[in-house]
Short mmCIF file of C-alpha atoms and ligand atoms in Angstrom, two decimals:
data_model
loop_
_atom_site.label_atom_id
_atom_site.label_comp_id
_atom_site.label_asym_id
_atom_site.label_seq_id
_atom_site.Cartn_x
_atom_site.Cartn_y
_atom_site.Cartn_z
CA MET A 1 0.00 0.00 0.00
CA SER A 2 1.51 3.35 -0.98
CA GLN A 3 1.04 6.25 1.37
CA ASN A 4 1.35 9.90 0.49
CA PRO A 5 3.65 11.27 3.20
CA SER A 6 2.64 14.63 4.65
CA PRO A 7 4.93 17.50 3.60
CA LEU A 8 8.13 17.79 5.54
CA ARG A 9 7.96 20.68 7.96
CA VAL A 10 11.34 22.38 8.19
CA LEU A 11 12.36 25.14 10.58
CA HIS A 12 15.40 27.15 9.45
CA VAL A 13 17.17 28.88 12.31
CA CYS A 14 19.53 31.72 11.39
CA SER A 15 20.55 35.26 12.20
CA GLU A 16 20.48 36.93 8.76
CA VAL A 17 18.09 36.85 5.82
CA PHE A 18 18.29 39.06 2.73
CA PRO A 19 16.80 41.63 2.08
CA LEU A 20 16.09 42.48 5.73
CA LEU A 21 19.49 41.83 7.26
CA LYS A 22 22.72 40.91 5.51
CA THR A 23 26.38 41.02 6.47
CA GLY A 24 27.51 38.43 3.90
CA GLY A 25 26.61 35.41 1.81
CA LEU A 26 24.75 33.64 4.64
CA ALA A 27 21.84 36.05 4.16
CA ASP A 28 21.66 35.30 0.44
CA VAL A 29 21.52 31.58 1.18
CA THR A 30 18.86 31.80 3.90
CA ALA A 31 16.75 33.97 1.59
CA ALA A 32 16.97 31.69 -1.44
CA LEU A 33 16.97 28.17 -0.02
CA PRO A 34 13.55 28.16 1.75
CA PRO A 35 11.49 29.11 -1.34
CA GLU A 36 13.35 26.48 -3.32
CA LEU A 37 12.63 23.88 -0.63
CA GLU A 38 8.97 24.81 -0.87
CA LYS A 39 9.17 23.86 -4.55
CA GLN A 40 10.53 20.50 -3.37
CA GLY A 41 7.37 20.00 -1.36
CA CYS A 42 8.71 21.07 2.04
CA GLU A 43 6.76 23.37 4.34
CA VAL A 44 9.36 25.85 5.53
CA ARG A 45 9.33 28.34 8.36
CA MET A 46 12.20 30.38 9.71
CA LEU A 47 13.26 31.47 13.20
CA VAL A 48 15.36 34.61 13.64
CA PRO A 49 16.36 36.89 16.53
CA GLY A 50 14.27 40.03 16.92
CA PHE A 51 16.90 42.43 15.58
CA PRO A 52 15.39 45.81 14.61
CA ALA A 53 15.65 44.97 10.89
CA PHE A 54 13.40 41.95 11.43
CA VAL A 55 11.03 43.62 13.89
CA ASN A 56 10.51 46.46 11.41
CA GLY A 57 10.58 44.45 8.19
CA ILE A 58 8.63 41.25 8.79
CA GLU A 59 5.09 41.58 7.42
CA ASP A 60 1.68 40.54 8.81
CA GLN A 61 2.97 40.07 12.33
CA HIS A 62 1.11 38.52 15.20
CA LEU A 63 1.91 37.19 18.62
CA VAL A 64 2.36 33.43 19.06
CA THR A 65 3.03 33.46 22.77
CA GLU A 66 4.75 35.31 25.59
CA LEU A 67 7.62 33.63 27.39
CA PRO A 68 8.93 34.01 30.93
CA SER A 69 12.05 36.11 31.36
CA ARG A 70 15.22 34.19 30.54
CA PHE A 71 18.89 34.66 29.60
CA GLY A 72 18.77 38.22 30.90
CA ALA A 73 15.80 39.23 28.74
CA ARG A 74 12.97 40.56 30.87
CA LYS A 75 10.34 40.44 28.17
CA ILE A 76 10.28 37.72 25.52
CA ARG A 77 7.59 37.22 22.90
CA LEU A 78 7.52 34.72 20.09
CA MET A 79 6.14 36.53 17.06
CA TYR A 80 5.09 35.22 13.67
CA GLY A 81 4.84 36.86 10.24
CA LYS A 82 5.96 36.69 6.63
CA MET A 83 9.20 37.59 4.87
CA PRO A 84 8.69 40.43 2.39
CA LYS A 85 8.71 39.42 -1.28
CA THR A 86 8.96 35.64 -0.82
CA GLY A 87 6.20 35.43 1.80
CA VAL A 88 8.13 32.68 3.62
CA PRO A 89 6.62 32.31 7.12
CA VAL A 90 8.95 33.45 9.87
CA TYR A 91 9.00 33.43 13.66
CA TYR A 92 11.08 35.98 15.45
CA VAL A 93 12.11 36.18 19.07
CA ASP A 94 11.13 39.59 20.33
CA ALA A 95 13.46 40.28 23.26
CA PRO A 96 14.41 43.98 23.21
CA ASP A 97 16.89 43.62 26.10
CA LEU A 98 19.02 41.32 23.96
CA TYR A 99 18.32 42.33 20.39
CA ASP A 100 17.16 45.92 20.16
CA ARG A 101 20.55 47.42 19.34
CA PRO A 102 21.37 49.51 16.28
CA GLY A 103 23.90 48.51 13.64
CA ASN A 104 25.67 45.21 13.22
CA PRO A 105 23.87 42.17 14.65
CA TYR A 106 26.96 40.71 16.33
CA ASN A 107 29.25 43.59 17.25
CA ASP A 108 28.96 46.91 19.07
CA SER A 109 29.82 50.27 17.51
CA ASP A 110 33.53 49.69 18.21
CA GLY A 111 33.39 46.45 16.26
CA GLN A 112 33.69 44.34 19.42
CA PRO A 113 31.40 41.32 19.92
CA TYR A 114 28.61 42.09 22.41
CA ARG A 115 29.50 40.77 25.85
CA ASP A 116 26.23 38.89 26.12
CA ASN A 117 26.38 37.20 22.70
CA HIS A 118 26.27 33.81 24.43
CA LEU A 119 22.89 34.73 25.91
CA ARG A 120 21.59 36.40 22.75
CA PHE A 121 22.18 33.30 20.67
CA ALA A 122 21.36 30.85 23.47
CA LEU A 123 17.87 32.32 23.47
CA LEU A 124 17.60 31.75 19.71
CA GLY A 125 18.61 28.08 20.09
CA TRP A 126 16.39 27.62 23.11
CA CYS A 127 13.35 28.92 21.18
CA ALA A 128 14.16 26.52 18.33
CA ALA A 129 14.03 23.65 20.82
CA ARG A 130 10.69 24.94 22.17
CA LEU A 131 9.24 24.98 18.65
CA ALA A 132 10.59 21.46 18.07
CA GLU A 133 8.81 20.42 21.22
CA GLY A 134 5.48 21.66 19.90
CA PHE A 135 5.33 25.11 21.42
CA ASP A 136 3.28 26.47 18.55
CA TYR A 137 0.11 24.43 18.81
CA PHE A 138 -0.55 24.86 15.08
CA TRP A 139 2.84 23.95 13.66
CA LYS A 140 5.56 21.58 14.80
CA PRO A 141 8.66 20.99 12.65
CA ASP A 142 9.87 17.57 11.51
CA ILE A 143 13.32 19.02 10.90
CA VAL A 144 15.27 21.80 12.59
CA HIS A 145 17.94 23.14 10.23
CA GLY A 146 20.32 25.63 11.87
CA HIS A 147 22.94 27.82 10.19
CA ASP A 148 26.35 28.70 11.64
CA TRP A 149 27.31 29.11 15.28
CA HIS A 150 24.43 31.49 15.97
CA ALA A 151 22.06 28.51 15.75
CA GLY A 152 24.52 25.98 17.21
CA LEU A 153 23.02 25.76 20.67
CA ALA A 154 19.62 24.71 19.29
CA PHE A 155 21.07 21.23 18.86
CA ALA A 156 22.25 21.01 22.48
CA TYR A 157 18.84 22.14 23.79
CA ILE A 158 17.07 19.63 21.55
CA LYS A 159 19.42 16.84 22.64
CA ALA A 160 18.95 17.75 26.29
CA LEU A 161 15.20 17.54 25.83
CA GLU A 162 15.52 14.17 24.13
CA TRP A 163 17.66 12.87 26.99
CA HIS A 164 15.05 14.11 29.41
CA THR A 165 12.06 12.52 27.66
CA GLY A 166 13.91 9.45 26.37
CA LYS A 167 12.31 10.09 22.97
CA ARG A 168 13.74 11.27 19.65
CA MET A 169 11.84 14.42 18.91
CA VAL A 170 12.92 15.94 15.62
CA GLY A 171 15.47 15.45 12.83
CA THR A 172 18.31 17.98 12.93
CA VAL A 173 20.68 19.45 10.33
CA PHE A 174 23.47 21.89 11.03
CA THR A 175 25.03 23.83 8.15
CA VAL A 176 28.46 25.32 8.65
CA HIS A 177 29.03 28.32 6.41
CA ASN A 178 32.41 29.16 7.92
CA MET A 179 34.50 27.15 10.40
CA ALA A 180 36.42 30.22 11.51
CA TYR A 181 33.43 31.82 13.24
CA GLN A 182 32.89 29.51 16.18
CA GLY A 183 31.01 31.35 18.89
CA ASN A 184 33.49 30.46 21.63
CA PHE A 185 32.94 31.79 25.15
CA PRO A 186 34.73 31.47 28.50
CA ALA A 187 33.89 28.33 30.50
CA TYR A 188 32.18 30.22 33.34
CA MET A 189 29.43 31.29 30.93
CA PHE A 190 28.32 27.68 30.55
CA SER A 191 26.39 27.90 33.80
CA GLU A 192 24.27 30.71 32.31
CA LEU A 193 23.06 28.54 29.43
CA ASP A 194 20.65 26.21 31.25
CA LEU A 195 22.18 23.06 29.81
CA PRO A 196 22.99 19.77 31.57
CA PHE A 197 26.50 19.98 33.05
CA SER A 198 27.45 16.74 31.38
CA MET A 199 27.42 18.60 28.07
CA PHE A 200 30.44 20.67 29.09
CA ASN A 201 32.76 17.94 28.06
CA ALA A 202 35.19 17.15 25.22
CA ASP A 203 32.38 14.82 24.04
CA GLY A 204 30.06 17.77 23.91
CA ILE A 205 30.37 21.51 23.60
CA GLU A 206 33.65 22.04 25.43
CA PHE A 207 36.41 23.24 23.11
CA TYR A 208 39.89 23.79 24.60
CA GLY A 209 38.39 24.87 27.89
CA GLN A 210 35.77 27.11 26.29
CA VAL A 211 32.11 26.77 25.37
CA SER A 212 31.76 26.44 21.60
CA PHE A 213 28.41 27.00 19.91
CA LEU A 214 29.83 25.71 16.62
CA LYS A 215 30.94 22.49 18.23
CA SER A 216 27.48 22.06 19.71
CA GLY A 217 26.08 21.93 16.18
CA PHE A 218 28.78 19.56 15.03
CA TYR A 219 28.30 17.30 17.97
CA TYR A 220 24.58 17.13 18.51
CA ALA A 221 23.00 17.53 15.05
CA ASP A 222 21.93 14.37 13.20
CA LYS A 223 23.55 15.58 9.99
CA VAL A 224 26.14 18.26 9.35
CA THR A 225 26.53 19.97 6.02
CA THR A 226 28.90 22.54 4.69
CA VAL A 227 28.55 24.69 1.63
CA SER A 228 30.81 22.99 -0.94
CA PRO A 229 32.22 19.50 -1.45
CA THR A 230 35.84 20.70 -1.46
CA TYR A 231 35.41 22.62 1.80
CA ALA A 232 33.84 19.50 3.35
CA ARG A 233 37.14 17.73 2.64
CA GLU A 234 39.35 20.65 3.66
CA ILE A 235 37.89 20.96 7.16
CA ARG A 236 38.91 17.45 8.17
CA ASP A 237 42.37 18.57 9.25
CA GLY A 238 45.00 21.26 8.99
CA GLU A 239 44.40 24.98 8.89
CA GLN A 240 40.84 24.82 7.55
CA SER A 241 39.63 22.63 10.41
CA CYS A 242 40.16 25.60 12.77
CA GLY A 243 40.94 23.18 15.60
CA LEU A 244 37.81 21.09 15.10
CA GLY A 245 39.37 18.37 12.90
CA GLY A 246 38.77 15.74 15.59
CA VAL A 247 35.02 16.28 15.74
CA VAL A 248 34.80 16.70 11.96
CA GLN A 249 36.43 13.29 11.51
CA GLN A 250 34.22 11.80 14.18
CA ARG A 251 31.14 13.02 12.24
CA GLN A 252 32.52 12.06 8.82
CA ALA A 253 29.72 9.60 8.06
CA ASP A 254 27.14 12.32 8.67
CA LEU A 255 28.97 15.19 6.96
CA VAL A 256 28.17 16.26 3.44
CA GLY A 257 29.18 19.21 1.24
CA ILE A 258 26.26 20.71 -0.68
CA LEU A 259 27.19 23.56 -2.99
CA ASN A 260 25.27 26.80 -2.54
CA GLY A 261 23.20 28.03 -5.43
CA VAL A 262 22.46 31.47 -6.80
CA ASP A 263 19.10 33.15 -6.51
CA THR A 264 18.68 33.70 -10.24
CA ALA A 265 15.58 35.81 -9.72
CA THR A 266 17.86 38.41 -8.11
CA TRP A 267 21.14 37.76 -9.92
CA ASN A 268 20.34 37.64 -13.61
CA PRO A 269 21.66 40.19 -16.15
CA ARG A 270 18.73 39.47 -18.45
CA THR A 271 16.19 40.79 -15.94
CA ASP A 272 18.21 42.76 -13.35
CA LYS A 273 16.55 46.15 -12.82
CA ARG A 274 19.53 47.53 -10.93
CA ILE A 275 21.88 47.61 -13.91
CA GLU A 276 22.22 50.14 -16.75
CA ALA A 277 21.13 47.76 -19.53
CA ASN A 278 20.08 44.12 -19.62
CA TYR A 279 21.99 41.54 -21.61
CA HIS A 280 22.28 37.82 -22.14
CA VAL A 281 24.47 35.29 -23.89
CA ARG A 282 23.14 36.03 -27.36
CA SER A 283 22.98 39.80 -26.97
CA MET A 284 25.92 41.30 -25.13
CA THR A 285 25.72 44.99 -26.07
CA GLY A 286 24.05 45.72 -22.73
CA LYS A 287 27.23 44.68 -20.94
CA LYS A 288 29.22 47.33 -22.82
CA LYS A 289 26.72 49.94 -21.66
CA CYS A 290 27.01 48.66 -18.09
CA ARG A 291 30.78 48.98 -18.27
CA LEU A 292 30.61 52.54 -19.54
CA ALA A 293 28.03 53.45 -16.92
CA LEU A 294 30.22 51.98 -14.18
CA GLN A 295 33.27 53.90 -15.40
CA LYS A 296 31.21 57.11 -15.35
CA GLU A 297 29.73 56.41 -11.93
CA MET A 298 33.12 55.63 -10.43
CA GLY A 299 35.04 58.44 -12.11
CA LEU A 300 37.16 56.11 -14.23
CA VAL A 301 38.53 56.91 -17.67
CA GLU A 302 36.08 55.56 -20.27
CA GLN A 303 38.27 53.01 -22.01
CA ASN A 304 37.50 49.56 -23.32
CA ASP A 305 40.74 48.13 -24.67
CA LYS A 306 41.87 46.72 -21.31
CA PRO A 307 39.92 44.86 -18.62
CA VAL A 308 38.24 46.31 -15.54
CA PHE A 309 39.03 44.19 -12.46
CA CYS A 310 36.69 44.38 -9.50
CA VAL A 311 36.49 43.36 -5.85
CA VAL A 312 33.17 43.21 -3.97
CA SER A 313 33.95 41.83 -0.57
CA ARG A 314 34.05 41.95 3.16
CA PHE A 315 37.58 43.13 4.02
CA ALA A 316 38.47 40.19 6.28
CA ALA A 317 41.67 38.16 6.48
CA GLN A 318 39.79 35.24 4.90
CA LYS A 319 39.47 37.14 1.62
CA GLY A 320 43.20 37.43 0.80
CA LEU A 321 42.82 41.02 -0.34
CA HIS A 322 46.44 41.90 0.46
CA LEU A 323 47.18 40.13 -2.84
CA VAL A 324 44.97 42.65 -4.63
CA VAL A 325 46.67 45.53 -2.80
CA ASP A 326 50.02 44.18 -3.99
CA GLY A 327 48.67 43.61 -7.49
CA ILE A 328 47.20 47.05 -8.21
CA ASN A 329 50.49 48.38 -9.60
CA ALA A 330 50.68 45.47 -12.04
CA ILE A 331 47.06 45.87 -13.16
CA VAL A 332 47.31 49.60 -13.67
CA GLY A 333 50.80 49.19 -15.20
CA ASN A 334 49.23 46.97 -17.87
CA GLY A 335 46.55 49.56 -18.61
CA GLY A 336 43.77 47.85 -16.61
CA GLN A 337 41.38 49.46 -14.14
CA VAL A 338 40.35 48.45 -10.63
CA VAL A 339 37.01 48.94 -8.87
CA VAL A 340 36.81 48.03 -5.19
CA MET A 341 33.73 48.00 -2.97
CA GLY A 342 33.54 46.70 0.56
CA ASN A 343 34.52 47.38 4.14
CA GLY A 344 36.11 45.81 7.17
CA GLU A 345 39.75 45.82 8.25
CA ARG A 346 40.96 49.40 8.51
CA TRP A 347 44.38 48.83 6.97
CA LEU A 348 42.78 47.48 3.81
CA GLU A 349 40.35 50.38 3.59
CA ASP A 350 43.31 52.76 3.93
CA ALA A 351 45.45 50.87 1.43
CA PHE A 352 42.73 50.88 -1.23
CA ARG A 353 42.03 54.59 -0.64
CA HIS A 354 45.73 55.27 -1.07
CA PHE A 355 45.70 53.63 -4.51
CA GLU A 356 42.61 55.54 -5.55
CA GLN A 357 44.53 58.74 -4.88
CA THR A 358 47.69 57.45 -6.57
CA PHE A 359 45.89 56.35 -9.74
CA PRO A 360 42.91 58.66 -10.27
CA GLY A 361 40.81 57.57 -13.23
CA GLN A 362 42.28 54.06 -13.08
CA VAL A 363 41.38 52.93 -9.56
CA ALA A 364 38.03 53.64 -7.88
CA VAL A 365 37.19 52.66 -4.32
CA ARG A 366 33.93 52.78 -2.38
CA ILE A 367 34.22 51.92 1.28
CA GLY A 368 30.96 50.45 2.53
CA TYR A 369 28.48 48.12 0.95
CA ASP A 370 25.58 48.97 -1.30
CA GLU A 371 23.55 46.11 -2.72
CA ASP A 372 22.44 47.98 -5.86
CA ARG A 373 25.97 49.09 -6.60
CA ALA A 374 27.19 45.50 -6.18
CA HIS A 375 24.98 44.55 -9.15
CA ARG A 376 26.33 47.45 -11.19
CA VAL A 377 29.93 46.53 -10.37
CA PHE A 378 29.49 42.89 -11.38
CA ALA A 379 27.71 43.89 -14.60
CA GLY A 380 30.22 46.59 -15.55
CA SER A 381 33.48 44.76 -14.86
CA ASP A 382 35.41 42.17 -16.86
CA VAL A 383 37.09 40.25 -14.05
CA VAL A 384 35.99 39.68 -10.44
CA MET A 385 38.85 38.88 -8.08
CA VAL A 386 38.27 36.45 -5.21
CA PRO A 387 41.76 35.56 -3.99
CA SER A 388 40.55 34.09 -0.68
CA ARG A 389 42.91 32.28 1.67
CA TYR A 390 40.00 29.91 2.22
CA GLU A 391 36.41 30.03 0.96
CA PRO A 392 33.66 27.68 2.19
CA CYS A 393 31.62 28.35 -0.94
CA GLY A 394 31.74 31.95 -2.14
CA LEU A 395 28.89 33.48 -4.07
CA VAL A 396 30.52 36.45 -5.76
CA GLN A 397 32.50 34.31 -8.22
CA MET A 398 29.21 32.71 -9.31
CA TYR A 399 27.55 36.13 -9.63
CA GLY A 400 30.57 37.16 -11.74
CA SER A 401 30.25 34.17 -14.07
CA LEU A 402 26.54 34.74 -14.63
CA TYR A 403 27.20 38.43 -15.42
CA GLY A 404 29.93 37.60 -17.93
CA THR A 405 32.62 38.82 -15.54
CA LEU A 406 35.34 36.20 -15.38
CA PRO A 407 36.27 35.07 -11.87
CA LEU A 408 39.93 35.13 -10.84
CA VAL A 409 40.21 32.91 -7.76
CA HIS A 410 42.51 31.00 -5.44
CA ARG A 411 41.75 27.34 -6.03
CA VAL A 412 40.25 26.47 -2.62
CA GLY A 413 36.88 25.45 -1.18
CA GLY A 414 33.86 26.41 -3.23
CA LEU A 415 36.04 28.49 -5.56
CA ALA A 416 37.69 25.25 -6.73
CA ASP A 417 34.25 23.71 -7.25
CA THR A 418 32.84 26.56 -9.33
CA VAL A 419 35.66 27.95 -11.50
CA VAL A 420 37.62 26.07 -14.20
CA ASP A 421 40.97 27.61 -15.02
CA CYS A 422 41.82 28.96 -18.49
CA SER A 423 44.72 26.55 -18.89
CA LEU A 424 45.56 25.62 -22.47
CA GLU A 425 44.00 22.15 -22.02
CA ASN A 426 40.81 23.53 -20.48
CA LEU A 427 40.52 26.13 -23.24
CA ALA A 428 41.03 23.44 -25.85
CA GLU A 429 38.41 21.21 -24.20
CA ASN A 430 35.91 24.07 -23.93
CA ARG A 431 35.75 23.87 -20.15
CA ALA A 432 37.45 27.05 -18.96
CA THR A 433 35.40 29.65 -17.08
CA GLY A 434 37.96 31.81 -15.26
CA PHE A 435 41.44 32.06 -13.77
CA CYS A 436 42.59 29.94 -10.83
CA PHE A 437 45.86 30.25 -8.95
CA GLU A 438 47.25 27.39 -6.90
CA HIS A 439 49.53 28.93 -4.30
CA PHE A 440 48.37 31.54 -1.86
CA ASP A 441 51.18 33.93 -2.69
CA TYR A 442 51.76 36.99 -4.80
CA PRO A 443 53.66 35.40 -7.75
CA SER A 444 50.86 32.88 -8.22
CA PHE A 445 48.19 35.62 -8.03
CA GLU A 446 50.11 37.89 -10.39
CA SER A 447 50.50 35.19 -13.02
CA ALA A 448 46.69 34.73 -12.98
CA VAL A 449 46.31 38.49 -13.52
CA HIS A 450 48.70 38.30 -16.49
CA ARG A 451 46.72 35.42 -17.96
CA ALA A 452 43.56 37.52 -17.67
CA PHE A 453 45.23 40.32 -19.65
CA ALA A 454 46.49 37.81 -22.24
CA LEU A 455 43.04 36.28 -22.76
CA PHE A 456 41.40 39.72 -22.92
CA ASP A 457 43.68 40.53 -25.85
CA LYS A 458 42.24 37.52 -27.71
CA GLN A 459 38.64 38.69 -27.73
CA THR A 460 37.31 35.65 -29.61
CA ASP A 461 38.60 33.30 -26.91
CA TRP A 462 37.55 35.70 -24.14
CA LYS A 463 33.98 35.76 -25.41
CA LYS A 464 33.81 31.97 -25.54
CA VAL A 465 34.90 31.68 -21.92
CA GLN A 466 32.58 34.50 -20.91
CA LYS A 467 29.56 32.87 -22.54
CA ARG A 468 30.36 29.47 -21.06
CA GLY A 469 30.30 31.05 -17.59
CA MET A 470 27.02 32.83 -18.28
CA LYS A 471 25.42 29.53 -19.24
CA LEU A 472 26.47 27.68 -16.09
CA SER A 473 23.53 26.45 -14.06
CA PHE A 474 24.13 27.69 -10.55
CA GLY A 475 20.43 27.57 -9.67
CA TRP A 476 19.29 26.24 -6.30
CA GLU A 477 17.19 23.33 -7.61
CA ASN A 478 19.85 20.60 -7.31
CA SER A 479 21.08 21.70 -3.92
CA ALA A 480 17.58 22.11 -2.52
CA GLU A 481 16.79 18.62 -3.69
CA ARG A 482 19.83 17.30 -1.86
CA TYR A 483 18.77 19.00 1.37
CA ALA A 484 15.28 17.57 0.96
CA GLN A 485 16.75 14.08 0.53
CA LEU A 486 18.78 14.56 3.68
CA TYR A 487 15.67 15.63 5.61
CA ARG A 488 13.82 12.51 4.49
CA LEU A 489 16.62 10.32 5.84
CA ILE A 490 16.36 11.73 9.33
CA ARG A 491 12.67 12.50 9.64
CA VAL A 492 11.33 11.09 12.89
CA VAL A 493 8.41 8.81 12.14
CA ALA A 494 5.93 8.70 15.00
P1 LIG B 1 31.06 35.96 2.42
O1 LIG B 1 29.74 35.45 2.85
O2 LIG B 1 32.20 35.20 3.00
O3 LIG B 1 31.21 37.42 2.60
P2 LIG B 1 30.15 35.23 -0.26
O4 LIG B 1 30.84 35.35 -1.57
O5 LIG B 1 29.53 33.96 0.08
O6 LIG B 1 31.19 35.71 0.84
O7 LIG B 1 28.96 36.27 -0.19
C1 LIG B 1 29.12 37.60 -0.34
C2 LIG B 1 27.75 38.25 -0.41
O8 LIG B 1 27.78 39.39 0.43
C3 LIG B 1 27.42 38.76 -1.79
O9 LIG B 1 26.03 38.88 -1.95
C4 LIG B 1 28.07 40.13 -1.79
O10 LIG B 1 27.48 41.01 -2.71
C5 LIG B 1 27.82 40.57 -0.36
N1 LIG B 1 28.90 41.42 0.17
C6 LIG B 1 30.11 41.60 -0.33
N2 LIG B 1 30.80 42.47 0.40
C7 LIG B 1 30.01 42.83 1.42
C8 LIG B 1 30.16 43.71 2.52
N3 LIG B 1 31.28 44.41 2.68
N4 LIG B 1 29.12 43.83 3.37
C9 LIG B 1 27.98 43.12 3.18
N5 LIG B 1 27.79 42.28 2.15
C10 LIG B 1 28.79 42.13 1.28
C1 LIG B 2 30.15 32.26 4.50
C2 LIG B 2 31.35 31.87 3.66
C3 LIG B 2 31.10 31.92 2.18
C4 LIG B 2 29.77 31.29 1.84
C5 LIG B 2 28.68 31.95 2.64
C6 LIG B 2 27.31 31.36 2.34
O1 LIG B 2 30.05 33.62 4.66
O2 LIG B 2 32.46 32.69 3.99
O3 LIG B 2 32.14 31.24 1.49
O4 LIG B 2 29.52 31.44 0.45
O5 LIG B 2 28.91 31.76 4.00
O6 LIG B 2 27.27 29.98 2.56
#
């Protein structure tokens, strides 16, 4: 007898969702994956902290329930509403004492992590466990899927509840978007988390004498995923494991790398309303207009015989941008131009500003991040540089490819999985999509830059590579299907 299973109910727990709150690629993923899972037949809801951007931006809000004061928050309400545009249902934890702070969701105005971050994100995880337990009378998830350390404690609270009741309650998936952000806190804070003391153990959430939210996810979730197959291998040991190689190896059988996709409704030069002119593989004149418009906007000389190289990035050590700083002389020396947008480490902001002053008309820098401008920069450039030291997945190189802007990347993590180098063999076999360098050092980076100039001079070959990249299918369908398969494996059948 065949039975039609009821749709899988999936709760995504995270701290950022585009367009309401975004500090990086995580927000793009949490915005795009749920609607795609809905197409796979899942019933998705989200749970986020009540940061001002969510409190003010979530639509059709109503109260689910009030909660007793906890984790230093005097007033806690679980609210429910809809994400703008996609209409994805979302719960948020309204706790003004913990979340009603302006600016960055994690750091204070001096860029320092808030001192009570352990409590702020404990409350998020604790609420996820309450929802898993059936706190909302009308909707109980089959799967709790948490993202990054911010959601890590959800898995400890769920496990603690399961120990208490002796019953498996819900299937759990933890996705690691970046091993380097671990949510580690001093040991004494453990007692403020309302968890069984036995969890503060090497076989648990203790990590070199500290409490680690990331390790909690690794340890207590049924399945762990990361955002590219190569990164899933890299985190087993060495530098990329960030000290967690032991637990990664322990969870090997339950660890899988699922490549992120691109939200092609947002990132598509054929339909993008944010760019000067639309274009597509068979009609590329729009890209020329975008390039000219970008040069005008950024105060660059309007030239087209040499490539425009761009960077759109957080300025963090991960991104390897010192290689770009070192490479600007070579790019400008060869007649190329450089457009940089982003913010973060002060020395990088200063270094890029310095080059803008040194090479007016050839180098343009915008410190800060502007989503609309990001689209214009990708559309108007010829090469997007992503020389990251490590990169769990990386989205900007995929945005580049789809906009006909060839990615120049360090061959690591998701960059290795999404860019095929313009080596002679790859060109001959019609596989090349960009420029990869092997060694994380300047000579290796510079030789990739030279290869970009060389290919640009052979416009027929350049256009072939460009069009191949634009035709790549980076959509979310395949990845969403893989998540849905994973959910089915771990669904708890009553
Ligand atoms: P990461 O998440 O490590 O920053 P990704 O390539 O996965 O890298 O995602 C970057 C996303 O964040 C893209 O949508 C990009 O446009 C955006 N972005 C780039 N730089 C910044 C920045 N300085 N601030 C906020 N978002 C940024
Ligand atoms: C993290 C990673 C980045 C990844 C993004 C979305 O920010 O640094 O590589 O693309 O998460 O998964």
